[in-house]
PDB file of C-alpha atoms in Angstrom:
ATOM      1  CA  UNK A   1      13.621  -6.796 -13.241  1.00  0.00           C
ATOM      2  CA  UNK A   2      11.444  -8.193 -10.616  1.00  0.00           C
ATOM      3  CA  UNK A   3      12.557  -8.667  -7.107  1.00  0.00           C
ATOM      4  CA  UNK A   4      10.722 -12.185  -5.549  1.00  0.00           C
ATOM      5  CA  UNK A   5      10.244 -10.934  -1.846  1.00  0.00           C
ATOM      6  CA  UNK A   6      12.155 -12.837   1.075  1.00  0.00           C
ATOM      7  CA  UNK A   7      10.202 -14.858   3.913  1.00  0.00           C
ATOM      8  CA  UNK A   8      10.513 -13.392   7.207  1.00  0.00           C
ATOM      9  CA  UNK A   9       9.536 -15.621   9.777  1.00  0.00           C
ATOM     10  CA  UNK A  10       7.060 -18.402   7.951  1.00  0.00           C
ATOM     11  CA  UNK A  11       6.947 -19.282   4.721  1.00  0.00           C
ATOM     12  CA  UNK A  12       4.771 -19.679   2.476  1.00  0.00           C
ATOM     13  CA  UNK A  13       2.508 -23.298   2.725  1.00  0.00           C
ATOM     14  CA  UNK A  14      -0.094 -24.869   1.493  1.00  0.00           C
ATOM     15  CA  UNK A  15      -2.779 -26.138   4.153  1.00  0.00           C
ATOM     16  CA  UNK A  16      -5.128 -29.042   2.869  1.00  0.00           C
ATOM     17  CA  UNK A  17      -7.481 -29.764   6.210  1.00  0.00           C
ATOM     18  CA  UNK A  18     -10.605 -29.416   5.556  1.00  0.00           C
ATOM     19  CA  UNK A  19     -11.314 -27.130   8.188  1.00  0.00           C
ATOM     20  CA  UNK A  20      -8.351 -25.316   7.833  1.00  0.00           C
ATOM     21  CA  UNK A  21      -9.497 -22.890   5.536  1.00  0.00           C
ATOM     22  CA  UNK A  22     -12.104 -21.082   7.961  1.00  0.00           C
ATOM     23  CA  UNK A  23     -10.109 -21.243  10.648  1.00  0.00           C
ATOM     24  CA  UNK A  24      -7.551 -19.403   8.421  1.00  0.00           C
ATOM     25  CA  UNK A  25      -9.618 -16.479   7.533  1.00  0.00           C
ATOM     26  CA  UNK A  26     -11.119 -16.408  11.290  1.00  0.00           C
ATOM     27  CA  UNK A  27      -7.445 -16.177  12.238  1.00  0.00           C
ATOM     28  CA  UNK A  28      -6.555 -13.574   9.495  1.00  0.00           C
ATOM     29  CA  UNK A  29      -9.372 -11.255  11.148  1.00  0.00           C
ATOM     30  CA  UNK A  30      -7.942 -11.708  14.353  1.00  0.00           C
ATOM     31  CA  UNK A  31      -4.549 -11.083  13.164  1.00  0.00           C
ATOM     32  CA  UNK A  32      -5.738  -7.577  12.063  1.00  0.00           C
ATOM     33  CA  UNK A  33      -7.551  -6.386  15.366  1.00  0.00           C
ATOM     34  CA  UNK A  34      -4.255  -7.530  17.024  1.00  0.00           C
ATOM     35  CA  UNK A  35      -2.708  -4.816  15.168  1.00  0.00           C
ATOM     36  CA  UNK A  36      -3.035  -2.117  17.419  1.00  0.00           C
ATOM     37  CA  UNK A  37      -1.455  -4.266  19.880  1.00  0.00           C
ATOM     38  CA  UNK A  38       1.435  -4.195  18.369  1.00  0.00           C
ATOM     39  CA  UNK A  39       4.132  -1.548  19.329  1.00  0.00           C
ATOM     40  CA  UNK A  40       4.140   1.898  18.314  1.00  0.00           C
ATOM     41  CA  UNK A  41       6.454   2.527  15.594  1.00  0.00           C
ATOM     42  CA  UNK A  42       7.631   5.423  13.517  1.00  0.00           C
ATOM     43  CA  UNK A  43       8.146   4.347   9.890  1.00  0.00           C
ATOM     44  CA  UNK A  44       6.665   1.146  10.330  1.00  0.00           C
ATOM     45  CA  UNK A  45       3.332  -0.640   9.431  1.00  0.00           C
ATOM     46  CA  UNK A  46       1.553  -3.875   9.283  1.00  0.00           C
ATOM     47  CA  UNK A  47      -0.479  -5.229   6.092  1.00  0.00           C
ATOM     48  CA  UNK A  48      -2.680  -8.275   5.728  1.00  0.00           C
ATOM     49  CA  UNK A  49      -4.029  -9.775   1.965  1.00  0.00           C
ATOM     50  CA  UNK A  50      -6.884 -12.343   1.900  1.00  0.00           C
ATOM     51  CA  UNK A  51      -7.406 -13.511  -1.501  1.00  0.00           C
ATOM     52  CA  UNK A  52     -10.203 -15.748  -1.559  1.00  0.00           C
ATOM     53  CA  UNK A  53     -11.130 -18.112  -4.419  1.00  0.00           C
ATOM     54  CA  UNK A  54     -13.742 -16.261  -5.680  1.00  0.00           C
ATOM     55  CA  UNK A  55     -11.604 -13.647  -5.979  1.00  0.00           C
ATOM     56  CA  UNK A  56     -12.460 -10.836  -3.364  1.00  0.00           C
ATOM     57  CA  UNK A  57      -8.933  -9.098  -1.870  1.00  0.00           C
ATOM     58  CA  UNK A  58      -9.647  -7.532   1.642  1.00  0.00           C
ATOM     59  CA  UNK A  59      -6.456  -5.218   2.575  1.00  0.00           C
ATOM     60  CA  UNK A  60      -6.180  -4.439   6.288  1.00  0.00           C
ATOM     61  CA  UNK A  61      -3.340  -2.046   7.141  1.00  0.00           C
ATOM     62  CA  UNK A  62      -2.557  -0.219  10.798  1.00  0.00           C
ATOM     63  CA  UNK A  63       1.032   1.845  11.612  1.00  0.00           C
ATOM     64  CA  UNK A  64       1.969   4.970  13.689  1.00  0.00           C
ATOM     65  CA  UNK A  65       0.343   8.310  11.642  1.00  0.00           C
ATOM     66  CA  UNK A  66       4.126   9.536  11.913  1.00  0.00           C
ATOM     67  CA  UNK A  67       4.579   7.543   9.326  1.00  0.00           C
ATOM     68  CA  UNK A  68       1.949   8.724   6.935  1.00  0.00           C
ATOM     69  CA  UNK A  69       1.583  12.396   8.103  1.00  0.00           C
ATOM     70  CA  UNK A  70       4.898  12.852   9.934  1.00  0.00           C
ATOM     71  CA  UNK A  71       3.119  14.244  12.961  1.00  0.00           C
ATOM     72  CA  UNK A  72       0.530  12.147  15.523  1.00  0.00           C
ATOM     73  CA  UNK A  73      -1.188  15.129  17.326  1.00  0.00           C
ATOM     74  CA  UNK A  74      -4.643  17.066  16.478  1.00  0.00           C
ATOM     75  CA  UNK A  75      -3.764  19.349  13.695  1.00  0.00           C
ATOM     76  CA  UNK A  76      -2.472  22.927  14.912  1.00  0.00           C
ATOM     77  CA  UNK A  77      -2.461  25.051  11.925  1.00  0.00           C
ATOM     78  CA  UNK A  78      -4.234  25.169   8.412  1.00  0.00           C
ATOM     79  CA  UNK A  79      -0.991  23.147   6.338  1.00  0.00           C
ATOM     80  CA  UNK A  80      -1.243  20.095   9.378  1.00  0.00           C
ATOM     81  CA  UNK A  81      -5.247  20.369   8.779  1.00  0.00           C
ATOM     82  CA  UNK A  82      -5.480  19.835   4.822  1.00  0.00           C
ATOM     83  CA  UNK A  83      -2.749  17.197   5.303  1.00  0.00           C
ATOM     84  CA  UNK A  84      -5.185  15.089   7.668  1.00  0.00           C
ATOM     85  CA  UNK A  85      -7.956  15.674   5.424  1.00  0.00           C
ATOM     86  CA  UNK A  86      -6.055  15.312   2.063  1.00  0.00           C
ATOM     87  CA  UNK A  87      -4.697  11.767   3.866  1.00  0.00           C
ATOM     88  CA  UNK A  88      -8.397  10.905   5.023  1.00  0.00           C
ATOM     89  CA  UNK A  89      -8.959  11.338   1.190  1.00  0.00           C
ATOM     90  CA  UNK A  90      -6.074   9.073  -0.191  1.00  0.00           C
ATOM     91  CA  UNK A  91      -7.467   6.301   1.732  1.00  0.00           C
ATOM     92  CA  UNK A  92     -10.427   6.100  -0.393  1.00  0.00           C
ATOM     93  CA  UNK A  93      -8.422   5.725  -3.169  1.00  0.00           C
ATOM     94  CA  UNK A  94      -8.147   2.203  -4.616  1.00  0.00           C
ATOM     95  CA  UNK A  95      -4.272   2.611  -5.196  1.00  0.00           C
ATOM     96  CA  UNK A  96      -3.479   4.021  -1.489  1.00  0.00           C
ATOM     97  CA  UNK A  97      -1.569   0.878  -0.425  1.00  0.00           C
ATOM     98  CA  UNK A  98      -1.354  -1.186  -3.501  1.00  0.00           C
ATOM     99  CA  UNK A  99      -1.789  -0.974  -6.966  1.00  0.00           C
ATOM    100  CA  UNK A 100      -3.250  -3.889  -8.711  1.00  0.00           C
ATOM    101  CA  UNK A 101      -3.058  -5.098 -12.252  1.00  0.00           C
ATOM    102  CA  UNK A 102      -5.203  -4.215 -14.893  1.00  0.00           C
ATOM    103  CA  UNK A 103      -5.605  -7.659 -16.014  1.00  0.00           C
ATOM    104  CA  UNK A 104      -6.738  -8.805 -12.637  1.00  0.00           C
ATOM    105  CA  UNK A 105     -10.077  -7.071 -13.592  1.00  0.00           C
ATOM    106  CA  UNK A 106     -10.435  -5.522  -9.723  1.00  0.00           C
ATOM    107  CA  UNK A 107     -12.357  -2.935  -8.359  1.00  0.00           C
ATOM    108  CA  UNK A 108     -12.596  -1.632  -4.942  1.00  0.00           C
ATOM    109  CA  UNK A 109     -15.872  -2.318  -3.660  1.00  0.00           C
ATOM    110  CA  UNK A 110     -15.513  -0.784   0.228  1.00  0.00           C
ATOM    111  CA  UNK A 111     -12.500   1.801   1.873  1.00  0.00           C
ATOM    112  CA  UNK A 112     -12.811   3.229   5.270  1.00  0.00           C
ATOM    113  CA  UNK A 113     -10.132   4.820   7.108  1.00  0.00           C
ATOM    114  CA  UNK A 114      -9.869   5.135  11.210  1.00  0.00           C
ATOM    115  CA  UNK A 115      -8.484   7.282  12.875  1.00  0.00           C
ATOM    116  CA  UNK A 116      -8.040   9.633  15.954  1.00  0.00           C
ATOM    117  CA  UNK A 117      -7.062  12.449  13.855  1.00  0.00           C
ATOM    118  CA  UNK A 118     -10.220  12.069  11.560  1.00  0.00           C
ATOM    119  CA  UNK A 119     -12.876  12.787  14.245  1.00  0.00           C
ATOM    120  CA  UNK A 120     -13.529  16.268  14.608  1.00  0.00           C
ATOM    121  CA  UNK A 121     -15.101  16.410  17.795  1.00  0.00           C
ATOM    122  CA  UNK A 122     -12.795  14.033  19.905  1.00  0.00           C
ATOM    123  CA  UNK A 123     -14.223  11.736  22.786  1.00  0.00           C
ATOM    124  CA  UNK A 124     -13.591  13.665  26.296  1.00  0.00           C
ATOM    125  CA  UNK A 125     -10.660  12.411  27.795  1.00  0.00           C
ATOM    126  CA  UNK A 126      -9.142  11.439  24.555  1.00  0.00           C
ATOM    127  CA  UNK A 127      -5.514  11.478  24.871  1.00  0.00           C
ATOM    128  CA  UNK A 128      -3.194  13.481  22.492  1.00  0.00           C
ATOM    129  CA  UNK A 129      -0.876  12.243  20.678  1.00  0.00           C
ATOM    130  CA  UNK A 130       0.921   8.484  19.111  1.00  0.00           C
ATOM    131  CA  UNK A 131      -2.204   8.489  16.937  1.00  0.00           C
ATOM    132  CA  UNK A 132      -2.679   5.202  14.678  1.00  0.00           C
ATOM    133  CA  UNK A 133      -4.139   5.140  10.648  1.00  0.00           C
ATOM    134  CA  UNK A 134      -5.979   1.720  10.540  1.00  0.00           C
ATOM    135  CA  UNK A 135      -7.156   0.892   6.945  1.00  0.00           C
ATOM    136  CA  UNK A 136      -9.616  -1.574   5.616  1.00  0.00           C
ATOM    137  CA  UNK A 137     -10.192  -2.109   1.839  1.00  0.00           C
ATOM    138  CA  UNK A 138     -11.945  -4.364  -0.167  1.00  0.00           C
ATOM    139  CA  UNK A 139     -11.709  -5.369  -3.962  1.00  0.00           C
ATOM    140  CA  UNK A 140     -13.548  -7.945  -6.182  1.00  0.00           C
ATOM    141  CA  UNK A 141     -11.220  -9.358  -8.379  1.00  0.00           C
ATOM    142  CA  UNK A 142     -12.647 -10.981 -11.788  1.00  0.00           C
ATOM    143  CA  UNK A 143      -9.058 -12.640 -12.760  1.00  0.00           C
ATOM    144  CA  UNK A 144      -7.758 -13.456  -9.150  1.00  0.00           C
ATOM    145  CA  UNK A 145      -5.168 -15.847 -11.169  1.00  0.00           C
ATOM    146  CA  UNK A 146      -3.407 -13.301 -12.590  1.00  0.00           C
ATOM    147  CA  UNK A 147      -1.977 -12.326  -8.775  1.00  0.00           C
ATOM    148  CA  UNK A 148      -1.661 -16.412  -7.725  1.00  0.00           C
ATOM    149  CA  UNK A 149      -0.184 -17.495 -11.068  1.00  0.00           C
ATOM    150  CA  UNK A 150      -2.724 -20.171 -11.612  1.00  0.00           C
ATOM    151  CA  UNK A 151      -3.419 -19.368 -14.837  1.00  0.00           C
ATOM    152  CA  UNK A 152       0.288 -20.194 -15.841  1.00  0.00           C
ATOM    153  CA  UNK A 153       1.408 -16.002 -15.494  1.00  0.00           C
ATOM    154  CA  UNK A 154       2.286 -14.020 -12.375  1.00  0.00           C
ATOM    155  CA  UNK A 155       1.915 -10.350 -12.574  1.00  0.00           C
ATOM    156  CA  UNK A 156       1.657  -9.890  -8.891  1.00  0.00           C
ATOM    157  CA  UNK A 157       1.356  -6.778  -7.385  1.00  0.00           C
ATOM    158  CA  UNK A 158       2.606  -3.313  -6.744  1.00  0.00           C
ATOM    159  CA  UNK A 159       3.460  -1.381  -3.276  1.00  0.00           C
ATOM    160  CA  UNK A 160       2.209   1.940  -4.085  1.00  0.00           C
ATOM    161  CA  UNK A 161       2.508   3.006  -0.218  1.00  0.00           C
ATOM    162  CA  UNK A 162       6.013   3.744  -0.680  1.00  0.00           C
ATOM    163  CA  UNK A 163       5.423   6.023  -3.129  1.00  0.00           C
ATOM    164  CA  UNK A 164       2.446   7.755  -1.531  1.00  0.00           C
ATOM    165  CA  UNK A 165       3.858   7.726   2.306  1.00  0.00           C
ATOM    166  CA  UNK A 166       7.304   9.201   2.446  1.00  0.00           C
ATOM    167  CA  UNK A 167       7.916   8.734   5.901  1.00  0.00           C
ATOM    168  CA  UNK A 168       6.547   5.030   5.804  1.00  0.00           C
ATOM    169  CA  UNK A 169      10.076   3.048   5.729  1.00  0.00           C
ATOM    170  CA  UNK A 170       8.649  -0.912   6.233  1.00  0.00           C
ATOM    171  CA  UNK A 171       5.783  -2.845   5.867  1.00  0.00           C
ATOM    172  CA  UNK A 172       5.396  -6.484   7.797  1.00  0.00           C
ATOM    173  CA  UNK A 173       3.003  -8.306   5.472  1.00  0.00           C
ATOM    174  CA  UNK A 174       0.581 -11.673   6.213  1.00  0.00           C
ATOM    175  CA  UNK A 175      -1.520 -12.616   3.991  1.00  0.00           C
ATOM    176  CA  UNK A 176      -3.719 -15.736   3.254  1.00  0.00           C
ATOM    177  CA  UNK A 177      -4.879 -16.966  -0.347  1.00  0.00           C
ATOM    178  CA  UNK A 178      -7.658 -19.944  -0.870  1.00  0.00           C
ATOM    179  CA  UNK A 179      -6.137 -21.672  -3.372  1.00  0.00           C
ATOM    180  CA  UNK A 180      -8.627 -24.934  -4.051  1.00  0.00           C
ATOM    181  CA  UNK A 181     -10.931 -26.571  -1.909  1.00  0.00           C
ATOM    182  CA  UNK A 182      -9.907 -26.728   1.729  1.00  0.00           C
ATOM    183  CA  UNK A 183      -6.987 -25.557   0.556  1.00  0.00           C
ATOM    184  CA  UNK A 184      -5.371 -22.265   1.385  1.00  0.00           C
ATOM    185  CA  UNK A 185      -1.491 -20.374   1.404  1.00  0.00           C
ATOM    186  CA  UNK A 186      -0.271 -18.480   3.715  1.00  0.00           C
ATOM    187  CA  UNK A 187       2.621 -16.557   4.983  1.00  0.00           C
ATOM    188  CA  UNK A 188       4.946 -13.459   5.758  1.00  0.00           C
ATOM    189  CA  UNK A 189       7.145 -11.371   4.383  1.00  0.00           C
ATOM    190  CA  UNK A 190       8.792  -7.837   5.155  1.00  0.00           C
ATOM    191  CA  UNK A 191       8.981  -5.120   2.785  1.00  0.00           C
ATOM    192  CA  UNK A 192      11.360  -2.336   3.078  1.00  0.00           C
ATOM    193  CA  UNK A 193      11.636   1.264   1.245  1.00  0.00           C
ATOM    194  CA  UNK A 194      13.445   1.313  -2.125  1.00  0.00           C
ATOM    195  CA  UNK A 195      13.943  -2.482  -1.999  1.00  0.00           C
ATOM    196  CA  UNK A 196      11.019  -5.075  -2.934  1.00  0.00           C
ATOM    197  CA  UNK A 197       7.848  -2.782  -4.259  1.00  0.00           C
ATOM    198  CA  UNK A 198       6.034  -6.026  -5.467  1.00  0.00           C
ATOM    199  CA  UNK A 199       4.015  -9.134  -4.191  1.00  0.00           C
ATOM    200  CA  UNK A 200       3.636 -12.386  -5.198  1.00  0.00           C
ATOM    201  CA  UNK A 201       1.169 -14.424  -3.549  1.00  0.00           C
TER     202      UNK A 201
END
C-alpha cells in the first residue's frame, strides 16, 4: 500500500504568474545554500526536488554527518577511514537519496559530495568536529510524467536514504515542479524513518 505523504507547513500550490516560475527556481537555489544555516542536528536532514518541464531533477541534500556516518570528527582509525571514503563513494551513486522509477527513463547526469571529512589535507585553522554532508545531484528524466502524474499514472518515488543511512531518522523536504507554462508546484513535507518512504510530486 502506498502512504500519500502529509504537508508540513505549506502545501502544495499551483503558481500561474508569469514570472513566478524563475523566481521559483532562483528561490529553490537559495533555499539550498540556506541549508547550512540551519541548525545542527543529529538524525536530521534537509532535501530539495526541482523537477523542471523538460524533465531534469536536481536533488540538493545537507544534514549533520552523525547522521550518515555516526561520528563528525576527522577519521581516527582505519574502520572510521573506509567508512568516510566508502560514504564519499555512495554519494556518487544515483540511488544514494532516492530511487527513481524505471519508467521515468532517468539518469544521473552530475553527483558531487562536500564535505569537511572528504578533504584530506584540511584548511589551517579548520575546526574539528559537527561536520556537515551537503549533496548535489542531477538527473535527466525522459518520462518526467511518470513522477507528476500527468500522463494519467503516478509512480512517484522512493526514499532510499533510509535504507542506506541508519542513523538518518527525518528528512524536511521542498521541492518545486514546472508544471506548464508559467506555471509551477511547490511545497513541503516531512519524512520520518519507517513511516512514508515515497514521494509524490
Amino acid at each position: 500500500m502506498t502512504l500519500l505523504l502529509p504537508i508540513l507547513s505549506v502545501a502544495p500550490r499551483r503558481v500561474r504568474h508569469p514570472q513566478t516560475l524563475a523566481v521559483a527556481l532562483v528561490l529553490s537555489l537559495v533555499t539550498a545554500s540556506a541549508f547550512a544555516q540551519k541548525a545542527h542536528q543529529h538524525g536530521h536532514a534537509q532535501m530539495q526536488l526541482t523537477l523542471s518541464a523538460s524533465g531534469q531533477l536536481r536533488l540538493q541534500l545537507q544534514g549533520a554527518m552523525d547522521g550518515f556516518l555516526g561520528f563528525e570528527h576527522r577519521p581516527r582509525n582505519d574502520a572510521q577511514r573506509a567508512a568516510v571514503e566508502a560514504l564519499r563513494q555512495q554519494t556518487l551513486l544515483a540511488d544514494a537519496v532516492i530511487a527513481l522509477p524505471a519508467e521515468a527513463a532517468c539518469r544521473l547526469t552530475a553527483s558531487e559530495g562536500r564535505s569537511m571529512l572528504f578533504d584530506p589535507a584540511p584548511a589551517k585553522g579548520t575546526r574539528e568536529g559537527h561536520a556537515d554532508l551537503e549533496l548535489v545531484q542531477t538527473f535527466q528524466c525522459q518520462t518526467p510524467s511518470v513522477l507528476t502524474g500527468a500522463a494519467g499514472r503516478k509512480t512517484g518515488l522512493e526514499v532510499s536514504a533510509f535504507k542506506h543511512f541508519t542513523r538518518l531518522r527525518t528528512l524536511e523536504l521542498s521541492f518545486v515542479v514546472e508544471s506548464g507554462p508559467g506555471g509551477a508546484d511547490t511545497g513541503s513535507r516531512r519524512l520520518q524513518r519507517g513511516k512514508l518512504q515515497r514521494i509524490h510530486f
